[in-house]
């Protein structure tokens, strides 16, 4: 079977290496399809014999208009990072939810306060994952209306970006889903906090582990756990988790 990742830019992506580690000597293949538009990516998916795609920035929301079926979780999040051909249909799923859930489930308890920064596809998936663990979740986003719309439908709290400092002080777990740096984050006191950061390529907060003795979870863990779910859905067989983890730990 033939799989690929679509997005832009993706030349740096670790997904092909993860797939090779997951299924050594497999007949399945995994490629990068870096295109300038979602239309070109979907055209290649349809015409070049691919069986499934992982989807990353900036196509996670746009991809939904090219799908025929979406599971309930994907409908709630409003974004997909995995599509599969299902006969004549194209089905959309979201494994970011499972990636976050695996990262945090042993670290949080019911009613813990969680702050999610960002309300894009990653932020919405992360907030639902934390909520599924019984946590009280608040989303802070630069676009207040975007956060309000999602949180009203999902039953979560939201606040303006100007309230980020105050919201941070009251949380146990902070999930940063922004792809770009936010300078104010460098000045926060992370003592006693748990931090999960989505951006594994250019992490902003990896310094907190040494400086504050805080619990820091790299975006590589998020990447790993969502990939395990993705690859199993692609192939209907369990990937080699230890091999995937070893690869990520040694790059």
mmCIF file of C-alpha atoms in Angstrom:
data_model
loop_
_atom_site.group_PDB
_atom_site.id
_atom_site.type_symbol
_atom_site.label_atom_id
_atom_site.label_comp_id
_atom_site.label_asym_id
_atom_site.label_seq_id
_atom_site.Cartn_x
_atom_site.Cartn_y
_atom_site.Cartn_z
ATOM 1 C CA UNK A 1 0.000 0.000 0.000
ATOM 2 C CA UNK A 2 1.095 3.551 -0.656
ATOM 3 C CA UNK A 3 0.923 6.390 1.869
ATOM 4 C CA UNK A 4 2.199 9.955 2.100
ATOM 5 C CA UNK A 5 2.239 13.181 4.091
ATOM 6 C CA UNK A 6 0.847 16.379 2.583
ATOM 7 C CA UNK A 7 1.513 19.913 3.799
ATOM 8 C CA UNK A 8 3.833 22.831 3.193
ATOM 9 C CA UNK A 9 6.645 22.975 4.145
ATOM 10 C CA UNK A 10 7.324 19.321 4.959
ATOM 11 C CA UNK A 11 10.828 18.595 3.653
ATOM 12 C CA UNK A 12 11.985 18.454 7.306
ATOM 13 C CA UNK A 13 9.316 15.938 8.331
ATOM 14 C CA UNK A 14 10.295 12.866 10.331
ATOM 15 C CA UNK A 15 7.199 10.936 9.242
ATOM 16 C CA UNK A 16 8.832 8.855 6.464
ATOM 17 C CA UNK A 17 11.656 7.813 8.808
ATOM 18 C CA UNK A 18 9.110 6.975 11.494
ATOM 19 C CA UNK A 19 7.175 4.820 9.053
ATOM 20 C CA UNK A 20 10.312 2.935 8.011
ATOM 21 C CA UNK A 21 11.138 2.349 11.672
ATOM 22 C CA UNK A 22 7.571 1.225 12.334
ATOM 23 C CA UNK A 23 7.539 -1.314 9.503
ATOM 24 C CA UNK A 24 11.093 -2.391 8.573
ATOM 25 C CA UNK A 25 11.312 -4.298 5.277
ATOM 26 C CA UNK A 26 7.649 -3.599 4.628
ATOM 27 C CA UNK A 27 6.032 -3.669 1.214
ATOM 28 C CA UNK A 28 4.206 -0.475 2.188
ATOM 29 C CA UNK A 29 5.680 2.879 1.144
ATOM 30 C CA UNK A 30 5.479 6.348 2.676
ATOM 31 C CA UNK A 31 6.364 9.567 0.824
ATOM 32 C CA UNK A 32 6.301 13.335 1.145
ATOM 33 C CA UNK A 33 3.931 15.252 -1.144
ATOM 34 C CA UNK A 34 4.868 18.897 -0.721
ATOM 35 C CA UNK A 35 2.497 20.968 -2.831
ATOM 36 C CA UNK A 36 1.609 24.636 -2.983
ATOM 37 C CA UNK A 37 -2.129 23.975 -2.751
ATOM 38 C CA UNK A 38 -4.533 21.505 -1.218
ATOM 39 C CA UNK A 39 -6.103 20.999 -4.656
ATOM 40 C CA UNK A 40 -2.819 19.764 -6.110
ATOM 41 C CA UNK A 41 -2.240 17.462 -3.136
ATOM 42 C CA UNK A 42 -5.704 15.900 -3.411
ATOM 43 C CA UNK A 43 -5.354 15.533 -7.174
ATOM 44 C CA UNK A 44 -2.123 13.583 -6.708
ATOM 45 C CA UNK A 45 -3.706 11.503 -3.958
ATOM 46 C CA UNK A 46 -6.528 10.555 -6.310
ATOM 47 C CA UNK A 47 -4.516 10.022 -9.479
ATOM 48 C CA UNK A 48 -1.268 8.461 -8.250
ATOM 49 C CA UNK A 49 -2.612 5.464 -6.398
ATOM 50 C CA UNK A 50 -2.224 6.494 -2.758
ATOM 51 C CA UNK A 51 -4.255 4.614 -0.162
ATOM 52 C CA UNK A 52 -4.019 7.138 2.672
ATOM 53 C CA UNK A 53 -2.519 10.438 3.694
ATOM 54 C CA UNK A 54 -1.310 12.122 6.813
ATOM 55 C CA UNK A 55 -2.131 15.821 6.704
ATOM 56 C CA UNK A 56 -0.249 18.663 8.328
ATOM 57 C CA UNK A 57 -0.115 22.461 8.238
ATOM 58 C CA UNK A 58 -1.676 24.285 6.460
ATOM 59 C CA UNK A 59 -4.133 21.713 5.116
ATOM 60 C CA UNK A 60 -5.718 20.123 8.213
ATOM 61 C CA UNK A 61 -8.935 22.107 7.954
ATOM 62 C CA UNK A 62 -9.142 22.438 4.177
ATOM 63 C CA UNK A 63 -8.823 18.699 3.653
ATOM 64 C CA UNK A 64 -12.288 18.134 5.103
ATOM 65 C CA UNK A 65 -14.038 19.539 2.038
ATOM 66 C CA UNK A 66 -12.522 16.724 -0.030
ATOM 67 C CA UNK A 67 -13.809 13.934 2.226
ATOM 68 C CA UNK A 68 -17.098 12.033 2.210
ATOM 69 C CA UNK A 69 -17.059 10.660 5.772
ATOM 70 C CA UNK A 70 -15.809 12.041 9.081
ATOM 71 C CA UNK A 71 -15.893 10.386 12.456
ATOM 72 C CA UNK A 72 -17.465 12.206 15.403
ATOM 73 C CA UNK A 73 -14.118 13.321 16.814
ATOM 74 C CA UNK A 74 -13.022 14.861 13.523
ATOM 75 C CA UNK A 75 -16.345 16.684 13.250
ATOM 76 C CA UNK A 76 -15.835 18.181 16.722
ATOM 77 C CA UNK A 77 -12.253 19.238 16.039
ATOM 78 C CA UNK A 78 -13.028 20.551 12.569
ATOM 79 C CA UNK A 79 -9.674 19.332 11.272
ATOM 80 C CA UNK A 80 -8.149 16.081 10.080
ATOM 81 C CA UNK A 81 -4.594 14.802 10.015
ATOM 82 C CA UNK A 82 -5.416 11.477 8.349
ATOM 83 C CA UNK A 83 -7.543 10.458 5.381
ATOM 84 C CA UNK A 84 -8.161 6.971 4.039
ATOM 85 C CA UNK A 85 -9.695 5.614 0.880
ATOM 86 C CA UNK A 86 -12.694 3.545 1.902
ATOM 87 C CA UNK A 87 -13.966 1.984 -1.299
ATOM 88 C CA UNK A 88 -15.296 4.896 -3.326
ATOM 89 C CA UNK A 89 -15.321 7.135 -0.271
ATOM 90 C CA UNK A 90 -12.610 9.186 1.402
ATOM 91 C CA UNK A 91 -12.832 9.134 5.206
ATOM 92 C CA UNK A 92 -11.302 11.691 7.579
ATOM 93 C CA UNK A 93 -9.880 11.037 11.048
ATOM 94 C CA UNK A 94 -7.860 12.883 13.675
ATOM 95 C CA UNK A 95 -5.045 11.111 15.522
ATOM 96 C CA UNK A 96 -3.681 14.283 17.160
ATOM 97 C CA UNK A 97 -6.305 13.678 19.849
ATOM 98 C CA UNK A 98 -4.782 10.284 20.658
ATOM 99 C CA UNK A 99 -1.269 11.691 20.487
ATOM 100 C CA UNK A 100 -2.019 14.247 23.186
ATOM 101 C CA UNK A 101 -4.055 11.828 25.278
ATOM 102 C CA UNK A 102 -1.148 9.373 25.467
ATOM 103 C CA UNK A 103 1.267 12.171 26.393
ATOM 104 C CA UNK A 104 -0.749 13.444 29.354
ATOM 105 C CA UNK A 105 -2.925 10.613 30.690
ATOM 106 C CA UNK A 106 -0.458 9.517 33.383
ATOM 107 C CA UNK A 107 0.249 13.101 34.468
ATOM 108 C CA UNK A 108 -3.187 14.624 35.022
ATOM 109 C CA UNK A 109 -6.173 13.869 37.206
ATOM 110 C CA UNK A 110 -9.857 14.738 37.157
ATOM 111 C CA UNK A 111 -10.516 18.468 37.613
ATOM 112 C CA UNK A 112 -6.899 19.510 36.974
ATOM 113 C CA UNK A 113 -6.758 22.881 35.243
ATOM 114 C CA UNK A 114 -5.343 22.805 31.729
ATOM 115 C CA UNK A 115 -4.499 25.815 29.590
ATOM 116 C CA UNK A 116 -4.232 25.377 25.819
ATOM 117 C CA UNK A 117 -2.595 28.150 23.810
ATOM 118 C CA UNK A 118 -3.928 28.233 20.272
ATOM 119 C CA UNK A 119 -7.229 27.173 18.718
ATOM 120 C CA UNK A 120 -6.109 25.751 15.389
ATOM 121 C CA UNK A 121 -6.548 22.091 14.585
ATOM 122 C CA UNK A 122 -3.811 21.054 17.028
ATOM 123 C CA UNK A 123 -5.198 23.221 19.813
ATOM 124 C CA UNK A 124 -8.722 21.911 19.398
ATOM 125 C CA UNK A 125 -7.509 18.306 19.376
ATOM 126 C CA UNK A 126 -5.368 18.931 22.470
ATOM 127 C CA UNK A 127 -8.215 20.569 24.372
ATOM 128 C CA UNK A 128 -10.585 17.696 23.658
ATOM 129 C CA UNK A 129 -7.925 15.173 24.701
ATOM 130 C CA UNK A 130 -7.414 16.964 28.032
ATOM 131 C CA UNK A 131 -11.148 17.243 28.529
ATOM 132 C CA UNK A 132 -11.539 13.505 27.932
ATOM 133 C CA UNK A 133 -9.242 12.958 30.933
ATOM 134 C CA UNK A 134 -11.674 14.923 33.111
ATOM 135 C CA UNK A 135 -9.614 18.108 33.180
ATOM 136 C CA UNK A 136 -11.024 21.627 33.253
ATOM 137 C CA UNK A 137 -9.780 23.157 30.014
ATOM 138 C CA UNK A 138 -9.400 26.800 28.999
ATOM 139 C CA UNK A 139 -8.275 27.899 25.532
ATOM 140 C CA UNK A 140 -6.507 31.209 24.976
ATOM 141 C CA UNK A 141 -6.245 32.340 21.380
ATOM 142 C CA UNK A 142 -5.304 35.462 19.471
ATOM 143 C CA UNK A 143 -8.625 35.266 17.630
ATOM 144 C CA UNK A 144 -11.166 35.485 20.444
ATOM 145 C CA UNK A 145 -14.126 34.782 18.156
ATOM 146 C CA UNK A 146 -12.505 31.602 16.837
ATOM 147 C CA UNK A 147 -11.943 30.294 20.361
ATOM 148 C CA UNK A 148 -15.450 31.289 21.441
ATOM 149 C CA UNK A 149 -17.091 29.447 18.557
ATOM 150 C CA UNK A 150 -15.247 26.205 19.260
ATOM 151 C CA UNK A 151 -15.479 26.347 23.049
ATOM 152 C CA UNK A 152 -19.189 27.121 23.040
ATOM 153 C CA UNK A 153 -19.792 23.984 20.962
ATOM 154 C CA UNK A 154 -17.369 21.832 22.990
ATOM 155 C CA UNK A 155 -18.398 23.070 26.439
ATOM 156 C CA UNK A 156 -15.031 24.580 27.360
ATOM 157 C CA UNK A 157 -13.822 27.899 28.717
ATOM 158 C CA UNK A 158 -11.934 30.464 26.656
ATOM 159 C CA UNK A 159 -10.243 33.798 27.174
ATOM 160 C CA UNK A 160 -8.525 36.584 25.330
ATOM 161 C CA UNK A 161 -4.801 36.505 24.628
ATOM 162 C CA UNK A 162 -4.405 39.483 26.973
ATOM 163 C CA UNK A 163 -5.365 37.167 29.847
ATOM 164 C CA UNK A 164 -2.693 34.588 29.053
ATOM 165 C CA UNK A 165 -0.471 35.421 32.047
ATOM 166 C CA UNK A 166 -3.325 35.164 34.537
ATOM 167 C CA UNK A 167 -4.651 31.937 33.041
ATOM 168 C CA UNK A 168 -1.165 30.424 33.054
ATOM 169 C CA UNK A 169 -0.694 31.058 36.759
ATOM 170 C CA UNK A 170 -3.757 28.966 37.559
ATOM 171 C CA UNK A 171 -3.063 25.903 35.400
ATOM 172 C CA UNK A 172 -1.328 22.616 36.162
ATOM 173 C CA UNK A 173 -0.763 21.625 32.524
ATOM 174 C CA UNK A 174 0.111 24.108 29.784
ATOM 175 C CA UNK A 175 -0.154 22.976 26.155
ATOM 176 C CA UNK A 176 1.485 25.296 23.635
ATOM 177 C CA UNK A 177 0.234 24.559 20.115
ATOM 178 C CA UNK A 178 1.605 27.667 18.412
ATOM 179 C CA UNK A 179 3.992 27.122 15.518
ATOM 180 C CA UNK A 180 5.647 30.517 16.074
ATOM 181 C CA UNK A 181 7.370 32.021 19.102
ATOM 182 C CA UNK A 182 5.448 34.118 21.598
ATOM 183 C CA UNK A 183 8.029 36.133 23.517
ATOM 184 C CA UNK A 184 5.986 36.469 26.697
ATOM 185 C CA UNK A 185 6.292 32.721 27.261
ATOM 186 C CA UNK A 186 10.014 33.125 27.979
ATOM 187 C CA UNK A 187 9.226 35.183 31.084
ATOM 188 C CA UNK A 188 6.773 32.815 32.798
ATOM 189 C CA UNK A 189 7.626 30.901 35.961
ATOM 190 C CA UNK A 190 7.255 27.200 35.141
ATOM 191 C CA UNK A 191 7.961 25.782 38.590
ATOM 192 C CA UNK A 192 5.428 23.051 39.388
ATOM 193 C CA UNK A 193 4.027 23.081 35.853
ATOM 194 C CA UNK A 194 3.679 20.366 33.235
ATOM 195 C CA UNK A 195 4.273 21.621 29.696
ATOM 196 C CA UNK A 196 3.500 19.923 26.387
ATOM 197 C CA UNK A 197 4.694 21.655 23.249
ATOM 198 C CA UNK A 198 3.494 20.745 19.757
ATOM 199 C CA UNK A 199 6.405 22.203 17.763
ATOM 200 C CA UNK A 200 9.157 19.577 17.855
ATOM 201 C CA UNK A 201 11.274 21.224 15.175
ATOM 202 C CA UNK A 202 11.684 24.644 16.796
ATOM 203 C CA UNK A 203 10.602 24.237 20.434
ATOM 204 C CA UNK A 204 10.387 27.412 22.486
ATOM 205 C CA UNK A 205 10.066 25.958 25.974
ATOM 206 C CA UNK A 206 12.540 23.079 26.182
ATOM 207 C CA UNK A 207 14.691 25.192 28.537
ATOM 208 C CA UNK A 208 12.207 24.921 31.411
ATOM 209 C CA UNK A 209 13.266 21.427 32.445
ATOM 210 C CA UNK A 210 16.724 22.599 33.563
ATOM 211 C CA UNK A 211 15.872 26.128 34.621
ATOM 212 C CA UNK A 212 12.710 25.377 36.598
ATOM 213 C CA UNK A 213 12.891 21.620 37.164
ATOM 214 C CA UNK A 214 9.507 21.464 35.430
ATOM 215 C CA UNK A 215 8.033 18.520 33.549
ATOM 216 C CA UNK A 216 8.536 19.153 29.829
ATOM 217 C CA UNK A 217 7.005 16.912 27.141
ATOM 218 C CA UNK A 218 8.545 17.372 23.722
ATOM 219 C CA UNK A 219 6.482 17.574 20.576
ATOM 220 C CA UNK A 220 8.341 14.436 19.520
ATOM 221 C CA UNK A 221 6.191 12.490 21.975
ATOM 222 C CA UNK A 222 3.043 13.966 20.449
ATOM 223 C CA UNK A 223 4.398 13.084 16.997
ATOM 224 C CA UNK A 224 5.208 9.537 18.084
ATOM 225 C CA UNK A 225 1.857 8.697 19.647
ATOM 226 C CA UNK A 226 -0.244 10.170 16.869
ATOM 227 C CA UNK A 227 1.927 8.312 14.338
ATOM 228 C CA UNK A 228 1.360 4.981 16.099
ATOM 229 C CA UNK A 229 -2.382 5.493 15.752
ATOM 230 C CA UNK A 230 -2.058 6.707 12.158
ATOM 231 C CA UNK A 231 0.132 3.864 10.979
ATOM 232 C CA UNK A 232 -2.077 1.249 12.581
ATOM 233 C CA UNK A 233 -5.086 2.736 10.795
ATOM 234 C CA UNK A 234 -3.175 2.748 7.517
ATOM 235 C CA UNK A 235 -1.931 -0.829 7.641
ATOM 236 C CA UNK A 236 -4.288 -2.613 10.088
ATOM 237 C CA UNK A 237 -1.179 -3.889 11.865
ATOM 238 C CA UNK A 238 0.689 -2.717 14.953
ATOM 239 C CA UNK A 239 3.840 -0.689 14.264
ATOM 240 C CA UNK A 240 7.137 -1.353 16.032
ATOM 241 C CA UNK A 241 6.780 1.202 18.819
ATOM 242 C CA UNK A 242 10.224 0.623 20.335
ATOM 243 C CA UNK A 243 11.919 1.124 16.985
ATOM 244 C CA UNK A 244 9.972 4.358 16.380
ATOM 245 C CA UNK A 245 10.845 5.673 19.820
ATOM 246 C CA UNK A 246 14.519 4.768 19.414
ATOM 247 C CA UNK A 247 14.658 6.621 16.093
ATOM 248 C CA UNK A 248 13.124 9.777 17.572
ATOM 249 C CA UNK A 249 15.408 9.679 20.622
ATOM 250 C CA UNK A 250 18.503 9.528 18.445
ATOM 251 C CA UNK A 251 18.007 12.402 16.048
#
